[in-house]
Coordinates of C-alpha atoms and ligand atoms in Angstrom, one line a residue:
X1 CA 45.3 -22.0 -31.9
X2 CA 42.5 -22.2 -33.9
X3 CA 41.2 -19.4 -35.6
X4 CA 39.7 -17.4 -38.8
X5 CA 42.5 -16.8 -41.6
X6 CA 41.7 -12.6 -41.8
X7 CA 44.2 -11.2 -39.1
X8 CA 47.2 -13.7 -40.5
X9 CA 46.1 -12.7 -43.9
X10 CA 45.9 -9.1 -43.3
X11 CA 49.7 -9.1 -41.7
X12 CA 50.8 -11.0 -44.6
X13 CA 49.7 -8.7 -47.0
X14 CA 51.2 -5.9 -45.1
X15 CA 54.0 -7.4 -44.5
X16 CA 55.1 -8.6 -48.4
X17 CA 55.0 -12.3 -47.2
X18 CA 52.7 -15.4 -48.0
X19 CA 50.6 -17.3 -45.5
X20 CA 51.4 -21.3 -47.0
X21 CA 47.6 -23.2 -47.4
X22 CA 48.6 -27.0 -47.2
X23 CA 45.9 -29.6 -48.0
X24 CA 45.6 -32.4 -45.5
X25 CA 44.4 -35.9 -46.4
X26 CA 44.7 -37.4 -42.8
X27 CA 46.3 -37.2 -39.3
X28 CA 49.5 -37.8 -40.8
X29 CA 49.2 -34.5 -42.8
X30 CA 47.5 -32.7 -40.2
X31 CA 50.2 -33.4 -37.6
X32 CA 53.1 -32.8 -39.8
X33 CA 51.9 -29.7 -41.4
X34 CA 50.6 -28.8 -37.6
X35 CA 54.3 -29.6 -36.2
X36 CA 56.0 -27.7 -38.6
X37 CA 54.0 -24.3 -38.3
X38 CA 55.2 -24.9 -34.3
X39 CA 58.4 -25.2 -34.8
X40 CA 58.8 -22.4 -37.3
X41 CA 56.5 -20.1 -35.3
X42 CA 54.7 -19.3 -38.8
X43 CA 51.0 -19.2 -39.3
X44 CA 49.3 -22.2 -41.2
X45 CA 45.9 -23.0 -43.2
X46 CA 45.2 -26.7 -43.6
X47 CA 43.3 -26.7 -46.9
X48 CA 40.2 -29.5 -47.0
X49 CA 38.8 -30.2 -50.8
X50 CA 35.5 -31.5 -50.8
X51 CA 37.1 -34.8 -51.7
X52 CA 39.6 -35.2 -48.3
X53 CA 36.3 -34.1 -46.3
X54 CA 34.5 -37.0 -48.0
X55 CA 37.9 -39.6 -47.3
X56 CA 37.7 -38.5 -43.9
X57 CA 34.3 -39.7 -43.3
X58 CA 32.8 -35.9 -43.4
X59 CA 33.8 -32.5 -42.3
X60 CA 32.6 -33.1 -38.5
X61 CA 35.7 -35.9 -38.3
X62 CA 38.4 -33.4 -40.0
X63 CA 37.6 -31.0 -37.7
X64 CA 37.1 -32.6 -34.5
X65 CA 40.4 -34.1 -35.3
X66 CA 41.9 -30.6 -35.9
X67 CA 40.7 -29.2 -32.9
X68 CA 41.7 -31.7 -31.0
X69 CA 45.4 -32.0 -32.1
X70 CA 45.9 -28.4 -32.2
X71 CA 44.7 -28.9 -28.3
X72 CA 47.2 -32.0 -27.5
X73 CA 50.0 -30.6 -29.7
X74 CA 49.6 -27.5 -27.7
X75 CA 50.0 -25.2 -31.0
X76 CA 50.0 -21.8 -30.1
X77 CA 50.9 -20.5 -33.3
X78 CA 47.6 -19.1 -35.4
X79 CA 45.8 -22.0 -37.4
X80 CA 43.1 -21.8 -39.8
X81 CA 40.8 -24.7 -40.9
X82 CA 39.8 -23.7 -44.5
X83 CA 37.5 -25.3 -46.9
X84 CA 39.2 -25.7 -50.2
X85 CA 37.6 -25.0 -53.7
X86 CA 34.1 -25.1 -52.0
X87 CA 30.9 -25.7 -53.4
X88 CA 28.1 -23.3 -52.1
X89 CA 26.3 -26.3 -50.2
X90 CA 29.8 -27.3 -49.0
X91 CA 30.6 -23.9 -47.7
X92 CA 27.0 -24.7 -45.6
X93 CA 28.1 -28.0 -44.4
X94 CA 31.9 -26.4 -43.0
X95 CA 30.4 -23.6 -41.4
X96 CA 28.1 -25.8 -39.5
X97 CA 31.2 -28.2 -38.6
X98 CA 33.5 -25.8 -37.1
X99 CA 35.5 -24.6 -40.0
X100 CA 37.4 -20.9 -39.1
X101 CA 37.4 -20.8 -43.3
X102 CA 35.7 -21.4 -46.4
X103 CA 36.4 -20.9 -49.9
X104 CA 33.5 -20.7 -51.7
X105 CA 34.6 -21.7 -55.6
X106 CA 31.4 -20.0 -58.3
X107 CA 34.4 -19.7 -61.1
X108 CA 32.5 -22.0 -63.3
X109 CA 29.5 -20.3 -62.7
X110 CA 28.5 -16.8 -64.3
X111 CA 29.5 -13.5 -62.6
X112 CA 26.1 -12.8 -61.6
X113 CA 25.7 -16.2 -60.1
X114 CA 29.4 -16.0 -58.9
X115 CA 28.5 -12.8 -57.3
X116 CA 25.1 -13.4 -55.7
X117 CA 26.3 -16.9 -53.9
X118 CA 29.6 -15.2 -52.3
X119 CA 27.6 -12.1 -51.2
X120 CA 25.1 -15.3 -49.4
X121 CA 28.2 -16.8 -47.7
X122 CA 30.2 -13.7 -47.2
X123 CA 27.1 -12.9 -44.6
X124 CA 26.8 -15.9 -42.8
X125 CA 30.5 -16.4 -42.6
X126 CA 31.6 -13.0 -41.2
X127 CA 28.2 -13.4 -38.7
X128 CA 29.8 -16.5 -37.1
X129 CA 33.2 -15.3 -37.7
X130 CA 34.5 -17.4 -40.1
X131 CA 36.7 -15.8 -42.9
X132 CA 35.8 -16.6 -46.8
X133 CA 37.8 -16.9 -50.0
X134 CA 36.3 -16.7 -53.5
X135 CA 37.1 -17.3 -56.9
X136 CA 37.3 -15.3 -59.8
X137 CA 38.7 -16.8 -63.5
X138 CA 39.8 -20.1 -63.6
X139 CA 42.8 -22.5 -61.7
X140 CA 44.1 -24.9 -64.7
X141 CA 43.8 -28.5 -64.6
X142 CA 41.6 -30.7 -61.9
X143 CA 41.9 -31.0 -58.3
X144 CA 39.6 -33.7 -56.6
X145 CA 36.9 -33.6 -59.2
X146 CA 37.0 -29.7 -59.5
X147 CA 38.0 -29.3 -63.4
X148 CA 38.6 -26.2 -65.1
X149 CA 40.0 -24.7 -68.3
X150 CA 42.1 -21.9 -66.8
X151 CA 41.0 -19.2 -67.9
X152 CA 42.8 -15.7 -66.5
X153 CA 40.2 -13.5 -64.3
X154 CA 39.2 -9.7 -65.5
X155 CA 40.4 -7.4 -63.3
X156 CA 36.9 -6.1 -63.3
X157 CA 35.2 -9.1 -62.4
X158 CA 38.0 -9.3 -59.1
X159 CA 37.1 -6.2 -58.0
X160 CA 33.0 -6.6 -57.8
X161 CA 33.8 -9.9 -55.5
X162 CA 36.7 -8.6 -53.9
X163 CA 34.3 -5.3 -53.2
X164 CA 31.9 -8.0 -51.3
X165 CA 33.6 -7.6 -48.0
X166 CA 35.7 -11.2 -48.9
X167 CA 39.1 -12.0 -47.0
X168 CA 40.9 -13.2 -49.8
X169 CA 40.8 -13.5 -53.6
X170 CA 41.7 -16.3 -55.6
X171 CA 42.1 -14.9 -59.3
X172 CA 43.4 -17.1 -62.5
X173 CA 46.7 -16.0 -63.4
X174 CA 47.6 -19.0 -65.6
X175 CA 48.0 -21.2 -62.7
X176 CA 47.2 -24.4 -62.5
X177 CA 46.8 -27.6 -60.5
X178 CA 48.9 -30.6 -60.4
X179 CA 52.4 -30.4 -62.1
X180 CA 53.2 -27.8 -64.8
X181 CA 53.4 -29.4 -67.9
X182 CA 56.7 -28.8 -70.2
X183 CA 55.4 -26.0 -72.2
X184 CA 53.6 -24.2 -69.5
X185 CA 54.3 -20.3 -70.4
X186 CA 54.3 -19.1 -66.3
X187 CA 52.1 -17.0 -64.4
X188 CA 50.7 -14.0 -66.1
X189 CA 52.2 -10.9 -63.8
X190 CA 50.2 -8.9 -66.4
X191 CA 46.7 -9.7 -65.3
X192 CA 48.0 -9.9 -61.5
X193 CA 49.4 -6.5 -61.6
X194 CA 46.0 -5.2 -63.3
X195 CA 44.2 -7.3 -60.3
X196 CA 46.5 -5.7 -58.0
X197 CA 45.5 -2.1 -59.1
X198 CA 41.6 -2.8 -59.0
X199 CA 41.6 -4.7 -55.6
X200 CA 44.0 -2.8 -53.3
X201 CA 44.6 -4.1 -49.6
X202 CA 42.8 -7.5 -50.4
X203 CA 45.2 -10.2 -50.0
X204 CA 45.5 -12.4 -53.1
X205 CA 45.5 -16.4 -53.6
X206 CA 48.1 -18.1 -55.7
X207 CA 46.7 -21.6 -56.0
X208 CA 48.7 -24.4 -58.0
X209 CA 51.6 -23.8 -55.8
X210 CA 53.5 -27.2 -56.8
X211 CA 56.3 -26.6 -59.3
X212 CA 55.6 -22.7 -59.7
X213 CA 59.7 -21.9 -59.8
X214 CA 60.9 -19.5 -57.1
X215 CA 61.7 -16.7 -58.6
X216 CA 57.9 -16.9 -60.1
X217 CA 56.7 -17.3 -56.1
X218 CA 58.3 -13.9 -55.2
X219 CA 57.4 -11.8 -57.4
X220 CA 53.8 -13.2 -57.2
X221 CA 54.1 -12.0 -53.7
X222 CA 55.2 -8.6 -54.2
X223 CA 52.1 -8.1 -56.5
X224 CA 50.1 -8.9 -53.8
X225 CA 49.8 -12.6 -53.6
X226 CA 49.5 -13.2 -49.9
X227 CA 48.4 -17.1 -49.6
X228 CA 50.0 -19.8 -51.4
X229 CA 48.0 -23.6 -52.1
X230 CA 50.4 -26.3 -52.2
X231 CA 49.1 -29.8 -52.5
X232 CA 50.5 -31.9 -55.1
X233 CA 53.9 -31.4 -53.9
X234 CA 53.4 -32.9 -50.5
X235 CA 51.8 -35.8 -52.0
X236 CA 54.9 -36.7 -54.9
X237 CA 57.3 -36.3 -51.6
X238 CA 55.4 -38.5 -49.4
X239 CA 54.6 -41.3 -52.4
X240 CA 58.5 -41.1 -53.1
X241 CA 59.7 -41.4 -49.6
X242 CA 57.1 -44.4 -48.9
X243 CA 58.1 -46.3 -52.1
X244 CA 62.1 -46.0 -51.0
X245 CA 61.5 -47.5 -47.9
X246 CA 59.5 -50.3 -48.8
X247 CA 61.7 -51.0 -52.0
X248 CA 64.5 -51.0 -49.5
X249 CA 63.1 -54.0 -48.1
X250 CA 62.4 -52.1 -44.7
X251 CA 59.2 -53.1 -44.3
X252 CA 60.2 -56.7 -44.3
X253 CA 62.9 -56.4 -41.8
X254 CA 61.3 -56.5 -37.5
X255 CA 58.7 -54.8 -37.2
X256 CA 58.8 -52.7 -40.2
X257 CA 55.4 -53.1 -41.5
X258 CA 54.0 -51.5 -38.4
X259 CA 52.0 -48.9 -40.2
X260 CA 53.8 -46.5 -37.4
X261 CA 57.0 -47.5 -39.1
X262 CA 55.8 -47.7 -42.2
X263 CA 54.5 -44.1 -42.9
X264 CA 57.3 -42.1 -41.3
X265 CA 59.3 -41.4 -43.7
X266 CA 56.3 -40.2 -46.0
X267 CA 55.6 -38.1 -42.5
X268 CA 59.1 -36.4 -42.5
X269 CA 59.0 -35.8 -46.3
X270 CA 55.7 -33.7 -45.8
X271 CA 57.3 -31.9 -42.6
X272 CA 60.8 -31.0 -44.6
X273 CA 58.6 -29.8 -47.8
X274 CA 56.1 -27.7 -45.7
X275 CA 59.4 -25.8 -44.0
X276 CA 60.9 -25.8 -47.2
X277 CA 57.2 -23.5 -48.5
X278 CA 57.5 -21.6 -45.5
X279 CA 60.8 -20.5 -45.9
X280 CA 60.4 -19.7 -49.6
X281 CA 57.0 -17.6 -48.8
X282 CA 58.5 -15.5 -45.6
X283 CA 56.0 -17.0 -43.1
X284 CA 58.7 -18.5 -40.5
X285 CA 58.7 -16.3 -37.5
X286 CA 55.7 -14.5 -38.6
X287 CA 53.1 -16.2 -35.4
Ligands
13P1 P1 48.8 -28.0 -56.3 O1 48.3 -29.3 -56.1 O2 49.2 -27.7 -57.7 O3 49.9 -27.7 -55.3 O4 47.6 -26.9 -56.0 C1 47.1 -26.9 -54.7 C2 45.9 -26.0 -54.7 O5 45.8 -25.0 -55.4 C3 44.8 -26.3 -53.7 O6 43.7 -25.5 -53.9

């Protein structure tokens, strides 16, 4: 079931669980991250960067395809399609496409600017019912073109954006992208704490979610970190689980090359690491 990501968000927060956002990068994804939510009964957001939208031949395709898979799959649990790490013309072009979602990303843009875009796209997204994330501070390290230095958000700053009307606040807490390198020094509790305190009810986003240790995930959420990004991870267990079974000679033996064939494994990797999120965040059973 298709739909916005407040309500889910809102229960989470109340609820001291996280809400897993999983980026997609084709029907594979989709219907594995889709299948899993089902089986769990937990609520999902499928995360699009600018960069998937663009592989997918545009936003239209992504979510025609969504909504039409969440139709034949017959998921009943809540979905949200969610723009990830948004530009502001981006947000423009998902709205118009059918999104439920949008993160609009002004991080690397002053607070004033930061401020005066979300405030635009908090209006027209609430109008047509859509819910909207922003950013405030930095997420370490690059995701599909978007590069930043990392820097942690000021409480301050959070609460102006936060004080917008947004659904849900993505902050800088020395997260970052892509694998954690060796001398990564975790996830300042500090500055989410101080975030915590300035912005109340508003649930907060943890993105960077690959390789942040578990321990680190729940105390994150019981300071108030109520949606969790995890794309990286998906991708290492699906290259892995492709690469065994063609270095097992698999694809040579029958029909093994069928692509069919040929990408289930990397499709049962994704499904085992999504239920292995949703576990860890408290989301299964939560529909
Ligand atoms: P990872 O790739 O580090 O899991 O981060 C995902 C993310 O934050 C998407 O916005």
């Amino acid at each position: 079931m298709l739909v916005s990501a407040t309500e889910m968000l809102k229960k989470a927060k109340e609820g001291h669980y996280a809400v897993g956002h999983f980026n997609i990068n084709n029907l594979e994804w989709t219907k594995a991250i889709l299948q899993t939510a089902q089986e769990l009964n937990s609520p999902v957001i499928l995360g699009v960067s600018e960069g998937a939208g663009k592989y997918m031949t545009g936003f239209a395709t992504v979510a025609a395809m969504v909504k039409a898979m969440d139709k034949s799959l017959g998921i009943t649990v809540p979905v949200a399609l969610h723009l990830d790490h948004g530009s502001f013309e981006g947000c423009y072009k998902c709205i118009e496409a059918g999104f439920t979602s949008v993160m609009f990303d002004g991080s690397h843009y002053d607070i004033e600017e930061n401020v005066a875009k979300t405030k635009e796209l908090v209006s027209v997204a609430h109008h047509l019912g859509l819910s909207i994330e922003a950013e405030v501070g930095g997420i370490g390290g690059e995701e599909d073109g978007v590069v930043s230095t990392g820097e942690c958000a000021d409480p301050e700053e959070c609460k102006r954006v936060a004080d917008l009307g947004v659904d849900m606040l993505a902050a800088g807490i020395g997260n970052i992208h892509g694998k954690y390198p060796a001398n990564w020094e975790g996830l300042r509790f500090d500055v989410l704490d101080n975030i915590q305190a300035k912005t109340g009810a508003m649930p907060l986003v943890l993105h960077g979610g690959t390789g942040i240790p578990d321990d680190m995930i729940a105390k994150a959420i019981s300071l108030g970190v109520s949606k969790i990004n995890v794309n990286t991870e998906c991708q290492l267990v699906f290259a892995d689980a492709t690469r065994g079974y063609i270095e097992a000679g698999k694809d040579q033996e029958g029909k093994g090359f069928d692509p069919r064939k040929l990408l289930a494994p990397g499709f049962e990797a994704i499904k085992a690491k999504t239920k292995e999120k949703m576990e860890l965040f408290g989301s299964v059973g939560k529909a």
